[in-house]
């Protein structure tokens, strides 16, 4: 999760993006790096009561930036245009629970992975003996559009996929009885099903995760200088086990 996400919006721009060489980024000031993030995916990235972008990935990037010697700036960006914006150079990188896939690597370069997660199913506590997606044949299951959760749900014959611009809307629909399950990343499932006061008495996580995904930071193709800078910070943070401390803080 977040995520094998759709890249269809990049089809027209893909040839241009792939053609960019590392020389195009030579001399760029990397003292400040701007990251696009779709802050609707708690606890990884979200907007708090004070309108600040917070979450595991934000804290992690702050530590990565400190170790690598740059200042991070975060730009809240809707998911459906986030990769097109990167291709157009509206920001330097995408930090938004992005799964590293072979398809995406054709379009962008990636940092080293910084966390691994899987997709999992959340249902109502009144759902009965539901263990896997196939147990919901004939019913509707929600997922954020263009995510791994959506693609995995679509693979199951007989299950009707309902997509949402934001994963929180799927949980709202399930609470209202309009869908029978939600598929999303494990940390996000835990946030909604186990931690949200309005939901923890209603929802449960069932079965085991059924994918294995690594998240990375996406940058424009050929921007090797930024990839090296990010990897420097990731390596330092992991060496000090700061990432593990942040997991305990955010991914309970």
Backbone as CSV, one residue per row, in Angstrom:
resi,resn,N_x,N_y,N_z,CA_x,CA_y,CA_z,C_x,C_y,C_z
1,UNK,0.753,-1.168,0.000,0.000,0.000,0.000,0.368,0.572,0.000
2,UNK,0.594,1.850,0.499,-0.308,2.407,-0.452,0.310,1.728,-1.608
3,UNK,1.635,-0.131,-2.047,0.802,0.469,-2.944,1.342,0.125,-4.344
4,UNK,0.593,-0.602,-5.123,0.824,-0.533,-6.572,-0.194,0.462,-7.063
5,UNK,0.246,1.621,-7.510,-0.705,2.650,-7.885,-0.659,2.906,-9.371
6,UNK,-1.751,3.446,-9.905,-1.893,3.617,-11.346,-0.909,4.631,-11.892
7,UNK,-0.396,4.323,-13.088,0.501,5.244,-13.776,-0.073,5.679,-15.121
8,UNK,-1.372,5.476,-15.301,-1.952,5.767,-16.610,-1.843,7.238,-16.987
9,UNK,-1.847,8.120,-15.999,-1.747,9.544,-16.298,-0.394,9.928,-16.879
10,UNK,0.570,8.996,-16.774,1.919,9.297,-17.244,2.181,8.790,-18.650
11,UNK,1.225,8.155,-19.248,1.472,7.502,-20.532,2.031,8.466,-21.565
12,UNK,1.424,9.633,-21.648,1.867,10.589,-22.672,3.239,11.167,-22.358
13,UNK,3.578,11.224,-21.059,4.834,11.864,-20.670,5.976,10.889,-20.487
14,UNK,5.708,9.600,-20.548,6.697,8.604,-20.174,7.955,8.655,-21.030
15,UNK,7.791,8.838,-22.325,8.968,8.855,-23.191,9.889,10.017,-22.840
16,UNK,9.281,11.151,-22.524,10.071,12.316,-22.135,10.805,12.071,-20.822
17,UNK,10.085,11.482,-19.853,10.690,11.257,-18.543,11.862,10.304,-18.642
18,UNK,11.701,9.217,-19.373,12.756,8.227,-19.497,13.986,8.827,-20.165
19,UNK,13.767,9.798,-21.046,14.882,10.379,-21.788,15.734,11.332,-20.970
20,UNK,15.242,11.781,-19.815,16.010,12.724,-19.008,17.283,12.050,-18.504
21,UNK,18.414,12.670,-18.665,19.677,12.110,-18.200,20.079,12.751,-16.899
22,UNK,21.048,12.163,-16.225,21.487,12.694,-14.949,22.066,14.084,-15.096
23,UNK,22.552,14.449,-16.269,23.132,15.778,-16.459,22.090,16.873,-16.334
24,UNK,20.824,16.529,-16.525,19.763,17.529,-16.425,19.645,18.074,-15.013
25,UNK,20.161,17.342,-14.026,20.030,17.739,-12.641,21.333,18.292,-12.075
26,UNK,22.366,18.340,-12.901,23.654,18.809,-12.430,23.546,20.251,-11.939
27,UNK,24.126,20.507,-10.798,24.150,21.854,-10.262,22.898,22.259,-9.504
28,UNK,21.886,21.395,-9.431,20.676,21.743,-8.693,20.987,21.826,-7.210
29,UNK,20.464,22.858,-6.583,20.673,23.052,-5.153,19.870,22.012,-4.379
30,UNK,20.578,21.119,-3.687,19.904,20.070,-2.929,19.905,20.375,-1.434
31,UNK,20.075,21.651,-1.088,19.980,22.023,0.318,18.536,21.940,0.792
32,UNK,17.605,22.138,-0.141,16.180,21.984,0.139,15.588,21.013,-0.874
33,UNK,14.841,20.029,-0.391,14.200,19.038,-1.263,12.700,19.061,-0.988
34,UNK,11.911,19.237,-2.040,10.454,19.297,-1.909,9.853,17.928,-2.222
35,UNK,9.048,17.431,-1.288,8.416,16.119,-1.415,6.895,16.284,-1.558
36,UNK,6.325,15.650,-2.557,4.871,15.558,-2.663,4.406,14.370,-1.839
37,UNK,3.317,14.548,-1.115,2.758,13.452,-0.334,1.239,13.586,-0.308
38,UNK,0.559,12.482,-0.499,-0.900,12.458,-0.400,-1.235,12.178,1.055
39,UNK,-1.464,13.238,1.819,-1.581,13.121,3.270,-2.976,12.671,3.704
40,UNK,-3.408,11.557,3.124,-4.706,10.962,3.468,-4.531,9.491,3.826
41,UNK,-3.335,9.110,4.256,-3.005,7.697,4.433,-2.404,7.453,5.817
42,UNK,-3.183,7.676,6.866,-2.647,7.507,8.219,-2.332,6.039,8.522
43,UNK,-1.334,5.777,9.339,-0.494,6.723,10.079,0.785,7.101,9.323
44,UNK,0.841,6.792,8.025,2.061,7.057,7.257,2.202,8.540,6.933
45,UNK,1.120,9.152,6.459,1.092,10.587,6.182,-0.347,11.081,6.288
46,UNK,-0.534,12.164,7.035,-1.875,12.674,7.278,-1.775,14.123,7.747
47,UNK,-2.915,14.804,7.804,-2.979,16.180,8.282,-3.575,16.167,9.685
48,UNK,-2.881,16.807,10.635,-3.376,16.798,12.016,-4.359,17.944,12.252
49,UNK,-4.784,18.091,13.504,-5.793,19.102,13.846,-5.303,20.524,13.604
50,UNK,-3.988,20.700,13.580,-3.398,22.016,13.343,-3.029,22.235,11.881
51,UNK,-3.512,21.355,10.995,-3.278,21.440,9.558,-1.824,21.174,9.160
52,UNK,-1.091,20.514,10.054,0.285,20.129,9.736,0.315,18.723,9.158
53,UNK,1.215,18.481,8.204,1.391,17.135,7.657,2.291,16.360,8.613
54,UNK,1.770,15.244,9.120,2.493,14.444,10.112,2.410,12.973,9.716
55,UNK,3.114,12.125,10.459,3.035,10.690,10.237,4.398,10.028,10.267
56,UNK,4.392,8.716,10.154,5.628,7.939,10.201,6.608,8.400,9.138
57,UNK,6.138,8.528,7.897,7.056,8.871,6.812,7.591,10.298,6.945
58,UNK,6.787,11.179,7.514,7.232,12.562,7.699,8.336,12.606,8.756
59,UNK,8.108,11.959,9.885,9.148,11.893,10.918,10.408,11.216,10.382
60,UNK,10.201,10.140,9.617,11.346,9.419,9.066,12.136,10.308,8.113
61,UNK,11.445,11.026,7.233,12.147,11.885,6.287,12.849,13.038,7.000
62,UNK,12.275,13.553,8.064,12.952,14.599,8.822,14.291,14.096,9.353
63,UNK,14.312,12.840,9.791,15.553,12.243,10.289,16.530,11.957,9.149
64,UNK,16.005,11.482,8.026,16.847,11.222,6.849,17.497,12.521,6.387
65,UNK,16.702,13.592,6.353,17.206,14.893,5.913,18.285,15.419,6.855
66,UNK,18.060,15.242,8.151,19.048,15.689,9.129,20.376,14.958,8.927
67,UNK,20.284,13.646,8.695,21.496,12.848,8.516,22.212,13.169,7.212
68,UNK,21.443,13.504,6.166,22.031,13.740,4.842,22.367,15.209,4.594
69,UNK,21.867,16.111,5.450,22.236,17.508,5.343,21.396,18.340,4.402
70,UNK,20.078,18.106,4.356,19.201,18.967,3.562,17.930,19.273,4.345
71,UNK,17.181,20.256,3.879,15.922,20.639,4.512,14.755,20.098,3.692
72,UNK,13.854,19.313,4.307,12.701,18.797,3.562,11.522,19.767,3.603
73,UNK,10.822,19.861,2.484,9.584,20.638,2.393,8.504,19.696,1.869
74,UNK,7.322,19.732,2.480,6.260,18.796,2.114,5.106,19.523,1.436
75,UNK,4.643,18.945,0.348,3.557,19.521,-0.435,2.425,18.503,-0.522
76,UNK,1.309,18.801,0.127,0.164,17.889,0.109,-0.419,17.854,-1.300
77,UNK,-0.431,16.671,-1.900,-0.775,16.533,-3.321,-1.729,15.364,-3.513
78,UNK,-2.814,15.575,-4.236,-3.774,14.502,-4.495,-3.107,13.354,-5.238
79,UNK,-3.479,12.143,-4.867,-2.824,10.960,-5.416,-2.966,10.845,-6.923
80,UNK,-4.129,11.201,-7.448,-4.381,10.925,-8.863,-3.490,11.718,-9.806
81,UNK,-2.816,12.750,-9.300,-1.905,13.498,-10.160,-0.489,13.570,-9.642
82,UNK,-0.198,12.779,-8.627,1.073,12.944,-7.923,2.279,12.577,-8.787
83,UNK,2.172,11.515,-9.595,3.301,11.098,-10.426,3.459,12.002,-11.647
84,UNK,2.338,12.467,-12.178,2.408,13.404,-13.296,3.102,14.691,-12.859
85,UNK,2.850,15.118,-11.622,3.503,16.303,-11.093,4.996,16.114,-10.948
86,UNK,5.408,14.921,-10.561,6.840,14.629,-10.469,7.470,14.656,-11.848
87,UNK,6.800,14.053,-12.817,7.322,14.040,-14.185,7.470,15.451,-14.737
88,UNK,6.563,16.350,-14.319,6.586,17.728,-14.807,7.539,18.620,-14.018
89,UNK,8.143,18.074,-12.958,9.108,18.832,-12.177,8.506,19.802,-11.183
90,UNK,7.256,19.573,-10.760,6.624,20.482,-9.803,7.136,20.270,-8.382
91,UNK,7.835,19.176,-8.139,8.507,18.896,-6.879,9.643,17.925,-7.182
92,UNK,10.487,17.695,-6.193,11.696,16.902,-6.419,11.465,15.397,-6.281
93,UNK,10.505,15.012,-5.447,10.337,13.592,-5.134,8.928,13.341,-4.627
94,UNK,8.545,12.063,-4.624,7.267,11.648,-4.048,7.552,10.767,-2.845
95,UNK,7.076,11.213,-1.692,7.159,10.456,-0.438,5.727,10.199,-0.008
96,UNK,5.178,9.044,-0.385,3.746,8.838,-0.161,3.386,7.362,-0.160
97,UNK,4.122,6.568,0.632,3.850,5.128,0.709,3.852,4.501,-0.676
98,UNK,4.869,4.809,-1.456,4.951,4.345,-2.843,5.657,2.996,-2.912
99,UNK,4.955,2.001,-3.386,5.553,0.696,-3.583,6.507,0.724,-4.775
100,UNK,7.688,0.167,-4.588,8.659,0.060,-5.682,8.249,-1.120,-6.564
101,UNK,7.949,-0.859,-7.823,7.568,-1.910,-8.760,8.407,-1.791,-10.027
102,UNK,8.467,-2.869,-10.777,9.210,-2.845,-12.039,8.608,-1.828,-13.003
103,UNK,7.286,-1.717,-13.009,6.616,-0.774,-13.903,6.994,0.662,-13.553
104,UNK,6.989,0.975,-12.265,7.348,2.333,-11.852,8.817,2.637,-12.113
105,UNK,9.652,1.628,-12.010,11.080,1.863,-12.232,11.382,2.192,-13.690
106,UNK,10.454,1.888,-14.588,10.621,2.307,-15.984,10.427,3.808,-16.123
107,UNK,9.638,4.382,-15.207,9.282,5.794,-15.282,10.143,6.674,-14.374
108,UNK,10.543,6.127,-13.230,11.229,6.918,-12.214,12.390,6.146,-11.626
109,UNK,13.260,6.878,-10.942,14.281,6.246,-10.111,13.780,6.240,-8.672
110,UNK,14.326,5.318,-7.881,13.884,5.156,-6.498,15.058,5.134,-5.535
111,UNK,14.796,5.604,-4.338,15.735,5.419,-3.245,15.748,3.953,-2.837
112,UNK,16.652,3.626,-1.932,16.603,2.307,-1.309,15.286,2.169,-0.551
113,UNK,14.781,0.954,-0.373,13.557,0.767,0.417,13.783,1.202,1.862
114,UNK,12.751,1.746,2.488,12.869,2.153,3.888,11.896,1.429,4.810
115,UNK,10.934,0.691,4.236,10.024,-0.123,5.042,9.346,-1.131,4.125
116,UNK,8.950,-2.260,4.687,8.194,-3.272,3.947,6.846,-3.475,4.626
117,UNK,5.792,-3.574,3.831,4.436,-3.760,4.357,3.693,-4.755,3.475
118,UNK,2.458,-5.057,3.851,1.604,-5.914,3.039,0.170,-5.426,3.081
119,UNK,-0.644,-5.919,2.148,-2.071,-5.603,2.119,-2.823,-6.562,3.040
120,UNK,-3.888,-6.058,3.657,-4.663,-6.890,4.575,-6.133,-6.469,4.511
121,UNK,-7.000,-7.333,4.970,-8.445,-7.123,4.882,-9.032,-6.707,6.229
122,UNK,-9.868,-5.671,6.183,-10.609,-5.217,7.358,-12.096,-5.406,7.083
123,UNK,-12.808,-5.977,8.066,-14.257,-6.177,7.924,-14.952,-5.748,9.205
124,UNK,-16.269,-5.759,9.160,-17.059,-5.479,10.352,-16.940,-6.639,11.333
125,UNK,-16.995,-6.337,12.613,-16.937,-7.396,13.629,-18.140,-8.324,13.557
126,UNK,-19.183,-7.883,12.898,-20.385,-8.714,12.752,-20.356,-9.553,11.476
127,UNK,-19.215,-9.553,10.775,-19.138,-10.197,9.461,-19.133,-11.721,9.514
128,UNK,-18.912,-12.304,10.675,-18.901,-13.756,10.759,-17.541,-14.336,10.419
129,UNK,-17.541,-15.508,9.804,-16.300,-16.239,9.563,-15.635,-15.817,8.255
130,UNK,-15.181,-14.598,8.206,-14.464,-14.084,7.029,-12.973,-14.097,7.335
131,UNK,-12.209,-14.762,6.482,-10.758,-14.854,6.691,-9.963,-14.309,5.518
132,UNK,-10.521,-14.438,4.320,-9.820,-14.002,3.117,-10.806,-13.266,2.210
133,UNK,-10.271,-12.576,1.215,-11.109,-11.816,0.289,-12.160,-12.684,-0.394
134,UNK,-11.792,-13.898,-0.728,-12.712,-14.789,-1.435,-13.965,-15.090,-0.620
135,UNK,-13.899,-14.918,0.686,-15.072,-15.136,1.534,-16.126,-14.043,1.354
136,UNK,-15.766,-12.989,0.635,-16.700,-11.884,0.409,-17.251,-11.881,-1.014
137,UNK,-17.251,-13.029,-1.658,-17.832,-13.128,-3.002,-19.290,-12.705,-2.976
138,UNK,-19.668,-11.916,-3.990,-21.028,-11.400,-4.059,-21.226,-10.116,-3.275
139,UNK,-20.147,-9.612,-2.661,-20.248,-8.403,-1.858,-19.269,-7.337,-2.355
140,UNK,-19.445,-6.121,-1.859,-18.583,-5.011,-2.254,-17.442,-4.837,-1.260
141,UNK,-16.248,-4.604,-1.804,-15.063,-4.359,-0.987,-14.422,-3.058,-1.467
142,UNK,-14.052,-2.204,-0.528,-13.506,-0.900,-0.871,-11.991,-0.843,-0.804
143,UNK,-11.414,0.057,-1.610,-9.976,0.329,-1.593,-9.748,1.690,-2.228
144,UNK,-8.625,2.321,-1.886,-8.303,3.594,-2.543,-7.940,3.323,-3.995
145,UNK,-8.422,4.181,-4.866,-8.220,3.982,-6.292,-6.735,3.968,-6.646
146,UNK,-6.358,3.029,-7.496,-4.995,2.956,-7.990,-3.985,2.392,-7.026
147,UNK,-4.431,1.806,-5.928,-3.501,1.242,-4.950,-3.389,-0.266,-5.125
148,UNK,-2.394,-0.836,-4.451,-2.261,-2.290,-4.463,-3.529,-2.955,-3.951
149,UNK,-4.135,-2.345,-2.930,-5.368,-2.911,-2.391,-6.451,-3.027,-3.445
150,UNK,-6.566,-2.005,-4.287,-7.563,-2.045,-5.353,-7.241,-3.126,-6.366
151,UNK,-5.973,-3.220,-6.755,-5.594,-4.223,-7.746,-5.745,-5.644,-7.211
152,UNK,-5.406,-5.857,-5.951,-5.543,-7.196,-5.364,-7.008,-7.591,-5.235
153,UNK,-7.842,-6.641,-4.870,-9.276,-6.932,-4.751,-9.869,-7.284,-6.102
154,UNK,-9.434,-6.570,-7.124,-9.963,-6.797,-8.475,-9.629,-8.194,-8.987
155,UNK,-8.581,-8.793,-8.463,-8.166,-10.120,-8.907,-9.101,-11.232,-8.432
156,UNK,-9.877,-10.970,-7.390,-10.689,-12.021,-6.775,-12.047,-12.103,-7.463
157,UNK,-12.290,-13.187,-8.137,-13.549,-13.380,-8.868,-14.740,-13.334,-7.918
158,UNK,-15.758,-12.596,-8.321,-16.990,-12.553,-7.545,-17.039,-11.444,-6.516
159,UNK,-15.905,-10.805,-6.244,-15.871,-9.680,-5.307,-15.975,-8.384,-6.104
160,UNK,-16.894,-7.520,-5.720,-17.089,-6.251,-6.422,-16.234,-5.163,-5.783
161,UNK,-15.327,-4.613,-6.554,-14.451,-3.555,-6.056,-15.152,-2.205,-6.141
162,UNK,-15.096,-1.447,-5.045,-15.549,-0.059,-5.039,-14.364,0.808,-4.660
163,UNK,-14.009,1.766,-5.511,-12.820,2.567,-5.261,-13.171,3.944,-4.719
164,UNK,-12.203,4.518,-3.998,-12.382,5.801,-3.338,-11.148,6.668,-3.565
165,UNK,-11.354,7.979,-3.596,-10.232,8.905,-3.719,-9.369,8.895,-2.463
166,UNK,-9.985,8.643,-1.311,-9.276,8.572,-0.039,-9.729,7.329,0.706
167,UNK,-8.796,6.642,1.350,-9.125,5.382,2.021,-10.094,5.605,3.177
168,UNK,-10.033,6.785,3.820,-10.951,7.054,4.916,-12.405,6.993,4.505
169,UNK,-12.697,7.346,3.246,-14.074,7.286,2.749,-14.573,5.847,2.654
170,UNK,-13.657,4.927,2.382,-14.037,3.513,2.340,-14.447,3.023,3.722
171,UNK,-13.697,3.441,4.741,-14.058,3.031,6.102,-15.374,3.669,6.536
172,UNK,-15.638,4.886,6.101,-16.925,5.513,6.395,-18.069,4.717,5.772
173,UNK,-17.866,4.269,4.540,-18.902,3.475,3.869,-19.114,2.137,4.565
174,UNK,-18.027,1.519,5.026,-18.187,0.239,5.715,-18.915,0.437,7.041
175,UNK,-18.627,1.510,7.746,-19.329,1.792,8.997,-20.824,1.996,8.762
176,UNK,-21.155,2.523,7.575,-22.562,2.759,7.227,-23.222,1.530,6.606
177,UNK,-22.462,0.448,6.427,-23.021,-0.784,5.885,-23.137,-0.827,4.377
178,UNK,-22.477,0.107,3.695,-22.579,0.148,2.237,-21.581,-0.772,1.538
179,UNK,-20.514,-1.165,2.226,-19.572,-2.156,1.702,-19.256,-3.143,2.825
180,UNK,-18.674,-4.279,2.451,-18.459,-5.347,3.431,-17.015,-5.497,3.886
181,UNK,-16.090,-4.803,3.226,-14.697,-4.915,3.616,-13.873,-3.795,3.013
182,UNK,-12.674,-3.609,3.550,-11.720,-2.639,3.012,-10.358,-3.311,2.953
183,UNK,-9.666,-3.126,1.840,-8.306,-3.643,1.690,-7.340,-2.468,1.638
184,UNK,-6.309,-2.511,2.471,-5.311,-1.445,2.501,-4.037,-1.969,3.156
185,UNK,-3.032,-1.111,3.269,-1.780,-1.486,3.907,-2.006,-1.805,5.380
186,UNK,-1.145,-2.687,5.914,-1.271,-3.083,7.321,-1.272,-1.898,8.293
187,UNK,-0.344,-0.931,8.163,-0.357,0.178,9.122,-1.641,0.995,9.074
188,UNK,-2.164,1.200,7.872,-3.396,1.967,7.725,-4.586,1.181,8.272
189,UNK,-4.601,-0.121,8.035,-5.650,-0.975,8.595,-5.639,-0.903,10.116
190,UNK,-4.450,-0.973,10.703,-4.332,-0.911,12.161,-4.799,0.438,12.694
191,UNK,-4.488,1.502,11.971,-4.899,2.841,12.401,-6.423,2.939,12.481
192,UNK,-7.102,2.486,11.438,-8.556,2.624,11.412,-9.258,1.585,12.287
193,UNK,-8.793,0.354,12.235,-9.518,-0.721,12.921,-9.184,-0.830,14.402
194,UNK,-7.980,-0.433,14.795,-7.550,-0.647,16.176,-7.387,0.627,16.987
195,UNK,-7.199,1.764,16.305,-6.868,2.983,17.038,-7.941,4.066,16.972
196,UNK,-8.679,4.137,15.882,-9.691,5.191,15.758,-10.868,4.900,16.696
197,UNK,-11.154,5.830,17.572,-12.166,5.619,18.603,-13.518,5.252,18.001
198,UNK,-13.869,5.890,16.879,-15.185,5.660,16.299,-15.312,4.323,15.577
199,UNK,-14.166,3.647,15.347,-14.198,2.422,14.559,-13.741,1.165,15.296
200,UNK,-12.943,1.314,16.335,-12.302,0.120,16.902,-13.295,-0.871,17.515
201,UNK,-14.498,-0.416,17.848,-15.517,-1.341,18.350,-16.312,-1.974,17.213
202,UNK,-16.113,-1.465,15.984,-16.908,-1.935,14.851,-16.138,-2.844,13.895
203,UNK,-14.820,-2.616,13.765,-14.039,-3.289,12.726,-13.033,-4.275,13.312
204,UNK,-12.608,-5.196,12.467,-11.539,-6.125,12.848,-10.686,-6.430,11.618
205,UNK,-9.424,-6.705,11.868,-8.504,-7.145,10.817,-8.548,-8.661,10.773
206,UNK,-8.679,-9.223,9.573,-8.803,-10.681,9.471,-7.698,-11.252,8.583
207,UNK,-7.365,-12.510,8.855,-6.365,-13.201,8.042,-4.978,-12.593,8.181
208,UNK,-4.129,-12.942,7.233,-2.760,-12.451,7.196,-2.581,-11.553,5.977
209,UNK,-1.521,-10.751,5.990,-1.235,-9.923,4.825,-0.979,-10.815,3.624
210,UNK,-1.446,-10.378,2.455,-1.351,-11.247,1.278,-0.501,-10.641,0.162
211,UNK,0.279,-9.619,0.496,1.312,-9.130,-0.413,2.546,-8.796,0.416
212,UNK,3.663,-8.605,-0.257,4.876,-8.131,0.391,5.448,-7.013,-0.473
213,UNK,5.475,-5.799,0.061,5.843,-4.631,-0.729,6.897,-3.796,-0.019
214,UNK,7.789,-3.194,-0.789,8.803,-2.295,-0.241,8.503,-0.878,-0.708
215,UNK,8.517,0.071,0.222,8.297,1.468,-0.100,9.628,2.158,-0.398
216,UNK,9.601,3.055,-1.385,10.768,3.870,-1.700,10.345,5.269,-2.069
217,UNK,11.299,6.169,-2.157,11.045,7.551,-2.543,11.286,7.672,-4.041
218,UNK,10.291,8.131,-4.778,10.386,8.242,-6.232,10.943,9.613,-6.622
219,UNK,11.875,9.618,-7.579,12.428,10.861,-8.114,12.412,10.768,-9.636
220,UNK,12.648,11.891,-10.312,12.682,11.876,-11.763,13.798,10.957,-12.261
221,UNK,13.536,10.319,-13.391,14.517,9.425,-13.992,15.815,10.188,-14.265
222,UNK,16.927,9.627,-13.815,18.231,10.219,-14.055,18.744,11.102,-12.938
223,UNK,17.923,11.360,-11.923,18.353,12.236,-10.833,19.152,11.443,-9.798
224,UNK,20.315,10.995,-10.211,21.138,10.121,-9.382,21.704,10.849,-8.165
225,UNK,21.911,12.154,-8.291,22.438,12.927,-7.170,21.455,12.921,-5.997
226,UNK,20.175,13.113,-6.297,19.173,13.095,-5.237,19.006,11.686,-4.668
227,UNK,19.021,10.672,-5.522,18.931,9.295,-5.029,20.069,9.003,-4.061
228,UNK,21.285,9.419,-4.419,22.450,9.179,-3.557,22.292,9.905,-2.223
229,UNK,21.771,11.125,-2.262,21.570,11.894,-1.034,20.539,11.214,-0.132
230,UNK,19.438,10.779,-0.722,18.408,10.085,0.052,18.926,8.784,0.636
231,UNK,19.661,8.029,-0.156,20.205,6.756,0.320,21.204,6.959,1.453
232,UNK,21.971,8.048,1.377,22.903,8.373,2.462,22.140,8.544,3.771
233,UNK,21.039,9.298,3.716,20.241,9.522,4.909,19.553,8.266,5.405
234,UNK,19.003,7.475,4.470,18.328,6.227,4.852,19.307,5.279,5.547
235,UNK,20.493,5.156,4.992,21.511,4.275,5.576,21.873,4.715,6.987
236,UNK,22.039,6.014,7.194,22.410,6.533,8.513,21.285,6.309,9.526
237,UNK,20.056,6.545,9.105,18.912,6.370,9.998,18.751,4.905,10.397
238,UNK,18.915,4.014,9.443,18.796,2.588,9.746,19.938,2.110,10.644
239,UNK,21.128,2.646,10.426,22.279,2.252,11.248,22.053,2.601,12.716
240,UNK,21.375,3.709,12.950,21.086,4.131,14.329,19.764,3.574,14.842
241,UNK,19.080,2.801,13.997,17.792,2.186,14.336,16.719,3.229,14.681
242,UNK,16.860,4.410,14.098,15.845,5.450,14.305,14.524,5.029,13.685
243,UNK,14.601,4.324,12.551,13.376,3.858,11.899,12.583,2.925,12.795
244,UNK,13.279,2.092,13.567,12.590,1.161,14.469,11.889,1.921,15.592
245,UNK,12.516,2.979,16.088,11.891,3.801,17.128,10.629,4.475,16.592
246,UNK,10.691,4.926,15.346,9.527,5.582,14.750,8.404,4.589,14.464
247,UNK,8.759,3.355,14.153,7.727,2.327,13.971,6.960,2.122,15.270
248,UNK,7.688,2.126,16.389,7.027,1.937,17.677,6.113,3.118,18.006
249,UNK,6.523,4.303,17.558,5.719,5.507,17.811,4.436,5.511,16.986
250,UNK,4.557,5.182,15.694,3.456,5.365,14.758,2.712,4.087,14.380
251,UNK,3.405,2.977,14.301,2.824,1.763,13.707,2.496,0.734,14.778
252,UNK,1.717,1.151,15.744,1.376,0.270,16.855,0.391,-0.810,16.425
